[in-house]
């Protein structure tokens, strides 16, 4: 239950979202609204909503914005979003899973397909790449939550399956069904988590060279710019040397 963190490469570059705060807030609001509509609007009684609110707080989203998204769902005047997943391949043979929340499937499908095809990739059928990933729970904590040993011991006690710690923070992986139970067990020890969500963890990773990495990051940035796209998961890894060359 230990290992060097590859999360910054496997998921996406956090810095890209940091530069697009308004876009990130839009995505967070959408997730809060959907979570509140699917269950009770009380975060203490709705694990998905609690996770969405915690993620919004970690991104410094104003409390008024958070409450507005919850109230919108409670009043029943929120848009009807549905969860959609796309699977395909990016530059260098990288497998990608793209998760979206949309109120217009045709628009989202067109935008995603265009973004992928213009940046060295192609979409496949449902299930074309997800068989190479494990569906798991992912709980994230900042580095300030504690050192690697403390987080490892807390995660082990809480029933987690794996921990990856680095100077960027801690990623705690759980069985899919155990996500919210483990998250609740960790809070008294490590404090409030930054995020708790279902995730796609690759069974193997692909090393991406400099030319493919540049195109891949452009693709991911383009997808991140789409309000409908909530998350992009991939099985890629980029070496520190290539990252330095790309700046």
PDB file of C-alpha atoms in Angstrom:
ATOM      1  CA  UNK A   1       0.000   0.000   0.000  1.00  0.00           C
ATOM      2  CA  UNK A   2       2.666   2.462  -0.924  1.00  0.00           C
ATOM      3  CA  UNK A   3       4.220   3.963  -3.987  1.00  0.00           C
ATOM      4  CA  UNK A   4       5.347   7.098  -5.748  1.00  0.00           C
ATOM      5  CA  UNK A   5       2.468   9.298  -6.824  1.00  0.00           C
ATOM      6  CA  UNK A   6       1.759   9.326 -10.551  1.00  0.00           C
ATOM      7  CA  UNK A   7      -1.575  11.041 -10.060  1.00  0.00           C
ATOM      8  CA  UNK A   8      -0.530  14.361 -11.572  1.00  0.00           C
ATOM      9  CA  UNK A   9       0.248  12.536 -14.821  1.00  0.00           C
ATOM     10  CA  UNK A  10      -2.503   9.922 -14.766  1.00  0.00           C
ATOM     11  CA  UNK A  11      -5.342  12.336 -14.182  1.00  0.00           C
ATOM     12  CA  UNK A  12      -4.510  15.703 -15.704  1.00  0.00           C
ATOM     13  CA  UNK A  13      -2.313  18.679 -15.004  1.00  0.00           C
ATOM     14  CA  UNK A  14      -3.769  20.479 -12.028  1.00  0.00           C
ATOM     15  CA  UNK A  15      -2.198  23.746 -13.125  1.00  0.00           C
ATOM     16  CA  UNK A  16      -4.421  23.849 -16.201  1.00  0.00           C
ATOM     17  CA  UNK A  17      -7.524  24.094 -14.026  1.00  0.00           C
ATOM     18  CA  UNK A  18      -5.913  26.502 -11.604  1.00  0.00           C
ATOM     19  CA  UNK A  19      -5.659  28.980 -14.469  1.00  0.00           C
ATOM     20  CA  UNK A  20      -9.308  28.546 -15.369  1.00  0.00           C
ATOM     21  CA  UNK A  21     -11.028  29.175 -12.073  1.00  0.00           C
ATOM     22  CA  UNK A  22     -14.336  30.336 -13.513  1.00  0.00           C
ATOM     23  CA  UNK A  23     -14.551  27.248 -15.719  1.00  0.00           C
ATOM     24  CA  UNK A  24     -13.687  25.046 -12.733  1.00  0.00           C
ATOM     25  CA  UNK A  25     -16.412  26.710 -10.658  1.00  0.00           C
ATOM     26  CA  UNK A  26     -18.924  26.002 -13.420  1.00  0.00           C
ATOM     27  CA  UNK A  27     -18.051  22.308 -13.392  1.00  0.00           C
ATOM     28  CA  UNK A  28     -18.158  22.161  -9.589  1.00  0.00           C
ATOM     29  CA  UNK A  29     -21.555  23.880  -9.526  1.00  0.00           C
ATOM     30  CA  UNK A  30     -22.898  21.368 -12.021  1.00  0.00           C
ATOM     31  CA  UNK A  31     -21.703  18.426  -9.917  1.00  0.00           C
ATOM     32  CA  UNK A  32     -23.192  19.969  -6.741  1.00  0.00           C
ATOM     33  CA  UNK A  33     -26.534  20.500  -8.473  1.00  0.00           C
ATOM     34  CA  UNK A  34     -26.632  16.951  -9.852  1.00  0.00           C
ATOM     35  CA  UNK A  35     -25.658  15.446  -6.493  1.00  0.00           C
ATOM     36  CA  UNK A  36     -28.308  17.494  -4.665  1.00  0.00           C
ATOM     37  CA  UNK A  37     -31.001  16.494  -7.173  1.00  0.00           C
ATOM     38  CA  UNK A  38     -30.120  12.795  -6.900  1.00  0.00           C
ATOM     39  CA  UNK A  39     -30.491  12.765  -3.121  1.00  0.00           C
ATOM     40  CA  UNK A  40     -31.186  15.003  -0.160  1.00  0.00           C
ATOM     41  CA  UNK A  41     -29.831  18.582  -0.320  1.00  0.00           C
ATOM     42  CA  UNK A  42     -28.160  18.031   3.074  1.00  0.00           C
ATOM     43  CA  UNK A  43     -24.431  17.250   2.581  1.00  0.00           C
ATOM     44  CA  UNK A  44     -24.323  15.347   5.875  1.00  0.00           C
ATOM     45  CA  UNK A  45     -26.934  12.921   4.553  1.00  0.00           C
ATOM     46  CA  UNK A  46     -25.784  12.803   0.928  1.00  0.00           C
ATOM     47  CA  UNK A  47     -22.231  11.419   0.446  1.00  0.00           C
ATOM     48  CA  UNK A  48     -21.940  12.498  -3.189  1.00  0.00           C
ATOM     49  CA  UNK A  49     -23.071  16.028  -2.348  1.00  0.00           C
ATOM     50  CA  UNK A  50     -20.688  16.174   0.599  1.00  0.00           C
ATOM     51  CA  UNK A  51     -17.811  15.158  -1.662  1.00  0.00           C
ATOM     52  CA  UNK A  52     -18.833  17.785  -4.231  1.00  0.00           C
ATOM     53  CA  UNK A  53     -19.036  20.507  -1.584  1.00  0.00           C
ATOM     54  CA  UNK A  54     -15.639  19.548  -0.160  1.00  0.00           C
ATOM     55  CA  UNK A  55     -14.111  19.675  -3.646  1.00  0.00           C
ATOM     56  CA  UNK A  56     -15.632  23.123  -4.165  1.00  0.00           C
ATOM     57  CA  UNK A  57     -14.225  24.344  -0.852  1.00  0.00           C
ATOM     58  CA  UNK A  58     -10.783  22.969  -1.748  1.00  0.00           C
ATOM     59  CA  UNK A  59     -10.945  24.986  -4.980  1.00  0.00           C
ATOM     60  CA  UNK A  60     -11.789  28.131  -2.950  1.00  0.00           C
ATOM     61  CA  UNK A  61     -15.264  28.362  -4.435  1.00  0.00           C
ATOM     62  CA  UNK A  62     -17.282  30.988  -2.496  1.00  0.00           C
ATOM     63  CA  UNK A  63     -19.858  29.655  -0.029  1.00  0.00           C
ATOM     64  CA  UNK A  64     -22.587  31.664  -1.755  1.00  0.00           C
ATOM     65  CA  UNK A  65     -21.892  29.869  -5.023  1.00  0.00           C
ATOM     66  CA  UNK A  66     -22.044  26.491  -3.304  1.00  0.00           C
ATOM     67  CA  UNK A  67     -25.332  27.279  -1.579  1.00  0.00           C
ATOM     68  CA  UNK A  68     -26.802  28.704  -4.780  1.00  0.00           C
ATOM     69  CA  UNK A  69     -26.106  25.444  -6.610  1.00  0.00           C
ATOM     70  CA  UNK A  70     -27.764  23.423  -3.823  1.00  0.00           C
ATOM     71  CA  UNK A  71     -30.779  25.764  -3.676  1.00  0.00           C
ATOM     72  CA  UNK A  72     -31.186  25.564  -7.451  1.00  0.00           C
ATOM     73  CA  UNK A  73     -31.541  21.800  -7.210  1.00  0.00           C
ATOM     74  CA  UNK A  74     -33.842  22.013  -4.187  1.00  0.00           C
ATOM     75  CA  UNK A  75     -36.238  24.349  -6.016  1.00  0.00           C
ATOM     76  CA  UNK A  76     -36.394  21.975  -8.951  1.00  0.00           C
ATOM     77  CA  UNK A  77     -35.470  24.634 -11.496  1.00  0.00           C
ATOM     78  CA  UNK A  78     -32.045  23.229 -12.318  1.00  0.00           C
ATOM     79  CA  UNK A  79     -31.226  21.827 -15.738  1.00  0.00           C
ATOM     80  CA  UNK A  80     -31.570  18.078 -16.165  1.00  0.00           C
ATOM     81  CA  UNK A  81     -28.014  16.849 -16.550  1.00  0.00           C
ATOM     82  CA  UNK A  82     -27.130  13.274 -17.376  1.00  0.00           C
ATOM     83  CA  UNK A  83     -23.848  11.478 -16.920  1.00  0.00           C
ATOM     84  CA  UNK A  84     -22.139  10.423 -20.149  1.00  0.00           C
ATOM     85  CA  UNK A  85     -18.851   8.573 -20.658  1.00  0.00           C
ATOM     86  CA  UNK A  86     -16.694   8.511 -23.766  1.00  0.00           C
ATOM     87  CA  UNK A  87     -13.776   6.168 -24.383  1.00  0.00           C
ATOM     88  CA  UNK A  88     -11.018   6.385 -26.915  1.00  0.00           C
ATOM     89  CA  UNK A  89      -7.358   6.842 -27.690  1.00  0.00           C
ATOM     90  CA  UNK A  90      -5.045   9.832 -27.620  1.00  0.00           C
ATOM     91  CA  UNK A  91      -1.553  10.477 -29.025  1.00  0.00           C
ATOM     92  CA  UNK A  92       0.975   7.716 -28.426  1.00  0.00           C
ATOM     93  CA  UNK A  93      -1.718   5.072 -28.025  1.00  0.00           C
ATOM     94  CA  UNK A  94      -2.859   6.481 -24.675  1.00  0.00           C
ATOM     95  CA  UNK A  95      -6.239   5.218 -23.470  1.00  0.00           C
ATOM     96  CA  UNK A  96      -8.654   7.940 -22.368  1.00  0.00           C
ATOM     97  CA  UNK A  97     -11.922   7.931 -20.432  1.00  0.00           C
ATOM     98  CA  UNK A  98     -13.843  11.206 -20.606  1.00  0.00           C
ATOM     99  CA  UNK A  99     -16.670  11.797 -18.134  1.00  0.00           C
ATOM    100  CA  UNK A 100     -19.256  14.493 -18.750  1.00  0.00           C
ATOM    101  CA  UNK A 101     -22.432  15.966 -17.281  1.00  0.00           C
ATOM    102  CA  UNK A 102     -24.619  17.315 -20.050  1.00  0.00           C
ATOM    103  CA  UNK A 103     -28.077  18.632 -20.858  1.00  0.00           C
ATOM    104  CA  UNK A 104     -27.495  18.029 -24.586  1.00  0.00           C
ATOM    105  CA  UNK A 105     -25.892  14.725 -25.562  1.00  0.00           C
ATOM    106  CA  UNK A 106     -25.534  15.662 -29.240  1.00  0.00           C
ATOM    107  CA  UNK A 107     -23.631  18.858 -28.447  1.00  0.00           C
ATOM    108  CA  UNK A 108     -21.302  17.158 -26.001  1.00  0.00           C
ATOM    109  CA  UNK A 109     -20.616  14.181 -28.275  1.00  0.00           C
ATOM    110  CA  UNK A 110     -19.781  16.487 -31.184  1.00  0.00           C
ATOM    111  CA  UNK A 111     -17.482  18.674 -29.073  1.00  0.00           C
ATOM    112  CA  UNK A 112     -15.653  15.732 -27.522  1.00  0.00           C
ATOM    113  CA  UNK A 113     -15.245  13.903 -30.829  1.00  0.00           C
ATOM    114  CA  UNK A 114     -13.922  17.060 -32.507  1.00  0.00           C
ATOM    115  CA  UNK A 115     -11.448  17.793 -29.694  1.00  0.00           C
ATOM    116  CA  UNK A 116     -10.095  14.241 -29.759  1.00  0.00           C
ATOM    117  CA  UNK A 117      -9.832  13.916 -33.551  1.00  0.00           C
ATOM    118  CA  UNK A 118      -8.112  17.304 -33.948  1.00  0.00           C
ATOM    119  CA  UNK A 119      -5.459  16.371 -31.407  1.00  0.00           C
ATOM    120  CA  UNK A 120      -4.160  13.028 -32.594  1.00  0.00           C
ATOM    121  CA  UNK A 121      -6.798  10.715 -31.184  1.00  0.00           C
ATOM    122  CA  UNK A 122     -10.037   8.925 -31.934  1.00  0.00           C
ATOM    123  CA  UNK A 123     -13.076   7.835 -29.972  1.00  0.00           C
ATOM    124  CA  UNK A 124     -13.994   4.182 -29.647  1.00  0.00           C
ATOM    125  CA  UNK A 125     -17.067   2.269 -28.646  1.00  0.00           C
ATOM    126  CA  UNK A 126     -18.236   2.009 -25.047  1.00  0.00           C
ATOM    127  CA  UNK A 127     -15.958  -0.455 -23.263  1.00  0.00           C
ATOM    128  CA  UNK A 128     -13.149  -0.101 -25.788  1.00  0.00           C
ATOM    129  CA  UNK A 129     -10.617   1.055 -23.163  1.00  0.00           C
ATOM    130  CA  UNK A 130     -12.357   0.857 -19.768  1.00  0.00           C
ATOM    131  CA  UNK A 131     -11.442  -2.844 -19.501  1.00  0.00           C
ATOM    132  CA  UNK A 132      -7.868  -1.634 -18.948  1.00  0.00           C
ATOM    133  CA  UNK A 133      -8.888   0.408 -15.899  1.00  0.00           C
ATOM    134  CA  UNK A 134     -10.221  -0.468 -12.461  1.00  0.00           C
ATOM    135  CA  UNK A 135     -13.244   1.432 -11.158  1.00  0.00           C
ATOM    136  CA  UNK A 136     -12.226   2.548  -7.667  1.00  0.00           C
ATOM    137  CA  UNK A 137     -12.823   5.204  -5.070  1.00  0.00           C
ATOM    138  CA  UNK A 138     -10.284   8.018  -4.784  1.00  0.00           C
ATOM    139  CA  UNK A 139      -9.892  10.290  -1.766  1.00  0.00           C
ATOM    140  CA  UNK A 140      -7.432  13.171  -1.981  1.00  0.00           C
ATOM    141  CA  UNK A 141      -5.746  15.102   0.806  1.00  0.00           C
ATOM    142  CA  UNK A 142      -3.267  17.986   0.687  1.00  0.00           C
ATOM    143  CA  UNK A 143       0.305  17.384   1.815  1.00  0.00           C
ATOM    144  CA  UNK A 144      -0.517  19.361   4.973  1.00  0.00           C
ATOM    145  CA  UNK A 145      -2.772  16.522   6.195  1.00  0.00           C
ATOM    146  CA  UNK A 146       0.293  14.697   7.477  1.00  0.00           C
ATOM    147  CA  UNK A 147       3.415  12.844   6.436  1.00  0.00           C
ATOM    148  CA  UNK A 148       3.299   9.684   4.333  1.00  0.00           C
ATOM    149  CA  UNK A 149       3.511   7.376   7.335  1.00  0.00           C
ATOM    150  CA  UNK A 150       0.628   9.043   9.167  1.00  0.00           C
ATOM    151  CA  UNK A 151      -1.597   8.972   6.091  1.00  0.00           C
ATOM    152  CA  UNK A 152      -0.631   5.375   5.308  1.00  0.00           C
ATOM    153  CA  UNK A 153      -1.539   4.198   8.818  1.00  0.00           C
ATOM    154  CA  UNK A 154      -4.825   6.133   8.817  1.00  0.00           C
ATOM    155  CA  UNK A 155      -5.763   4.748   5.404  1.00  0.00           C
ATOM    156  CA  UNK A 156      -4.882   1.195   6.415  1.00  0.00           C
ATOM    157  CA  UNK A 157      -7.016   1.488   9.559  1.00  0.00           C
ATOM    158  CA  UNK A 158      -9.913   2.970   7.562  1.00  0.00           C
ATOM    159  CA  UNK A 159      -9.938   0.073   5.084  1.00  0.00           C
ATOM    160  CA  UNK A 160      -8.310   1.655   2.034  1.00  0.00           C
ATOM    161  CA  UNK A 161      -6.606  -0.464  -0.610  1.00  0.00           C
ATOM    162  CA  UNK A 162      -3.668   1.730  -1.637  1.00  0.00           C
ATOM    163  CA  UNK A 163      -1.978   5.031  -0.836  1.00  0.00           C
ATOM    164  CA  UNK A 164       0.235   7.209  -3.018  1.00  0.00           C
ATOM    165  CA  UNK A 165       1.978  10.130  -1.350  1.00  0.00           C
ATOM    166  CA  UNK A 166       4.170  12.846  -2.825  1.00  0.00           C
ATOM    167  CA  UNK A 167       5.050  16.466  -2.172  1.00  0.00           C
ATOM    168  CA  UNK A 168       1.834  17.359  -4.044  1.00  0.00           C
ATOM    169  CA  UNK A 169      -0.421  15.524  -1.584  1.00  0.00           C
ATOM    170  CA  UNK A 170      -1.937  12.151  -0.864  1.00  0.00           C
ATOM    171  CA  UNK A 171      -4.178   9.907  -2.966  1.00  0.00           C
ATOM    172  CA  UNK A 172      -6.013   7.176  -1.097  1.00  0.00           C
ATOM    173  CA  UNK A 173      -7.595   4.453  -3.212  1.00  0.00           C
ATOM    174  CA  UNK A 174     -10.520   2.334  -2.039  1.00  0.00           C
ATOM    175  CA  UNK A 175     -12.805  -0.361  -3.364  1.00  0.00           C
ATOM    176  CA  UNK A 176     -15.663   1.233  -5.281  1.00  0.00           C
ATOM    177  CA  UNK A 177     -18.281   0.314  -2.677  1.00  0.00           C
ATOM    178  CA  UNK A 178     -16.114   1.487   0.248  1.00  0.00           C
ATOM    179  CA  UNK A 179     -15.443   5.062  -0.922  1.00  0.00           C
ATOM    180  CA  UNK A 180     -17.721   7.017   1.387  1.00  0.00           C
ATOM    181  CA  UNK A 181     -17.254   4.698   4.368  1.00  0.00           C
ATOM    182  CA  UNK A 182     -13.463   5.103   4.177  1.00  0.00           C
ATOM    183  CA  UNK A 183     -13.792   8.861   3.634  1.00  0.00           C
ATOM    184  CA  UNK A 184     -15.895   9.181   6.801  1.00  0.00           C
ATOM    185  CA  UNK A 185     -13.407   7.100   8.782  1.00  0.00           C
ATOM    186  CA  UNK A 186     -10.480   9.277   7.674  1.00  0.00           C
ATOM    187  CA  UNK A 187     -11.961  12.647   8.629  1.00  0.00           C
ATOM    188  CA  UNK A 188     -11.489  12.361  12.413  1.00  0.00           C
ATOM    189  CA  UNK A 189      -7.801  11.534  11.841  1.00  0.00           C
ATOM    190  CA  UNK A 190      -6.784  13.588   8.796  1.00  0.00           C
ATOM    191  CA  UNK A 191      -9.462  16.284   8.709  1.00  0.00           C
ATOM    192  CA  UNK A 192     -11.710  17.220   5.804  1.00  0.00           C
ATOM    193  CA  UNK A 193     -10.660  15.669   2.500  1.00  0.00           C
ATOM    194  CA  UNK A 194     -10.210  17.719  -0.671  1.00  0.00           C
ATOM    195  CA  UNK A 195     -12.008  15.257  -2.872  1.00  0.00           C
ATOM    196  CA  UNK A 196     -13.782  11.905  -2.769  1.00  0.00           C
ATOM    197  CA  UNK A 197     -15.009  10.444  -6.033  1.00  0.00           C
ATOM    198  CA  UNK A 198     -15.243   7.343  -8.151  1.00  0.00           C
ATOM    199  CA  UNK A 199     -12.212   7.168 -10.401  1.00  0.00           C
ATOM    200  CA  UNK A 200     -10.680   5.122 -13.200  1.00  0.00           C
ATOM    201  CA  UNK A 201      -7.297   3.711 -12.234  1.00  0.00           C
ATOM    202  CA  UNK A 202      -5.207   2.282 -15.097  1.00  0.00           C
ATOM    203  CA  UNK A 203      -3.933  -1.256 -14.718  1.00  0.00           C
ATOM    204  CA  UNK A 204      -0.808  -0.370 -16.706  1.00  0.00           C
ATOM    205  CA  UNK A 205       0.638   2.957 -17.851  1.00  0.00           C
ATOM    206  CA  UNK A 206       2.090   4.101 -21.164  1.00  0.00           C
ATOM    207  CA  UNK A 207       5.257   6.203 -21.253  1.00  0.00           C
ATOM    208  CA  UNK A 208       4.674   9.198 -23.540  1.00  0.00           C
ATOM    209  CA  UNK A 209       7.519  10.923 -25.377  1.00  0.00           C
ATOM    210  CA  UNK A 210       7.934  14.674 -25.792  1.00  0.00           C
ATOM    211  CA  UNK A 211       6.100  15.113 -29.105  1.00  0.00           C
ATOM    212  CA  UNK A 212       3.130  12.964 -28.086  1.00  0.00           C
ATOM    213  CA  UNK A 213       3.010  14.551 -24.631  1.00  0.00           C
ATOM    214  CA  UNK A 214       2.687  18.052 -26.085  1.00  0.00           C
ATOM    215  CA  UNK A 215      -0.258  16.988 -28.256  1.00  0.00           C
ATOM    216  CA  UNK A 216      -1.797  14.977 -25.429  1.00  0.00           C
ATOM    217  CA  UNK A 217      -1.711  17.923 -23.031  1.00  0.00           C
ATOM    218  CA  UNK A 218      -3.246  20.138 -25.704  1.00  0.00           C
ATOM    219  CA  UNK A 219      -6.046  17.602 -26.092  1.00  0.00           C
ATOM    220  CA  UNK A 220      -6.660  17.447 -22.345  1.00  0.00           C
ATOM    221  CA  UNK A 221      -6.636  21.243 -22.081  1.00  0.00           C
ATOM    222  CA  UNK A 222      -9.180  21.450 -24.915  1.00  0.00           C
ATOM    223  CA  UNK A 223     -11.434  18.957 -23.154  1.00  0.00           C
ATOM    224  CA  UNK A 224     -11.002  20.813 -19.852  1.00  0.00           C
ATOM    225  CA  UNK A 225     -12.231  23.976 -21.587  1.00  0.00           C
ATOM    226  CA  UNK A 226     -15.553  22.281 -22.347  1.00  0.00           C
ATOM    227  CA  UNK A 227     -18.082  23.001 -19.598  1.00  0.00           C
ATOM    228  CA  UNK A 228     -19.719  19.609 -20.118  1.00  0.00           C
ATOM    229  CA  UNK A 229     -16.523  17.631 -19.488  1.00  0.00           C
ATOM    230  CA  UNK A 230     -16.066  16.922 -15.794  1.00  0.00           C
ATOM    231  CA  UNK A 231     -13.020  14.661 -15.776  1.00  0.00           C
ATOM    232  CA  UNK A 232     -10.447  13.133 -18.100  1.00  0.00           C
ATOM    233  CA  UNK A 233      -8.702   9.931 -17.049  1.00  0.00           C
ATOM    234  CA  UNK A 234      -5.809   8.335 -18.896  1.00  0.00           C
ATOM    235  CA  UNK A 235      -3.197   5.610 -18.599  1.00  0.00           C
ATOM    236  CA  UNK A 236      -0.274   7.839 -19.526  1.00  0.00           C
ATOM    237  CA  UNK A 237       2.881   8.744 -17.676  1.00  0.00           C
ATOM    238  CA  UNK A 238       5.278  11.535 -18.608  1.00  0.00           C
ATOM    239  CA  UNK A 239       8.815  11.576 -17.256  1.00  0.00           C
ATOM    240  CA  UNK A 240      10.083  14.548 -15.249  1.00  0.00           C
ATOM    241  CA  UNK A 241      12.614  15.274 -18.024  1.00  0.00           C
ATOM    242  CA  UNK A 242       9.897  15.543 -20.646  1.00  0.00           C
ATOM    243  CA  UNK A 243       7.778  17.683 -18.324  1.00  0.00           C
ATOM    244  CA  UNK A 244      10.715  20.063 -17.867  1.00  0.00           C
ATOM    245  CA  UNK A 245      11.211  20.342 -21.627  1.00  0.00           C
ATOM    246  CA  UNK A 246       7.523  21.126 -22.083  1.00  0.00           C
ATOM    247  CA  UNK A 247       7.688  23.742 -19.336  1.00  0.00           C
TER     248      UNK A 247
END
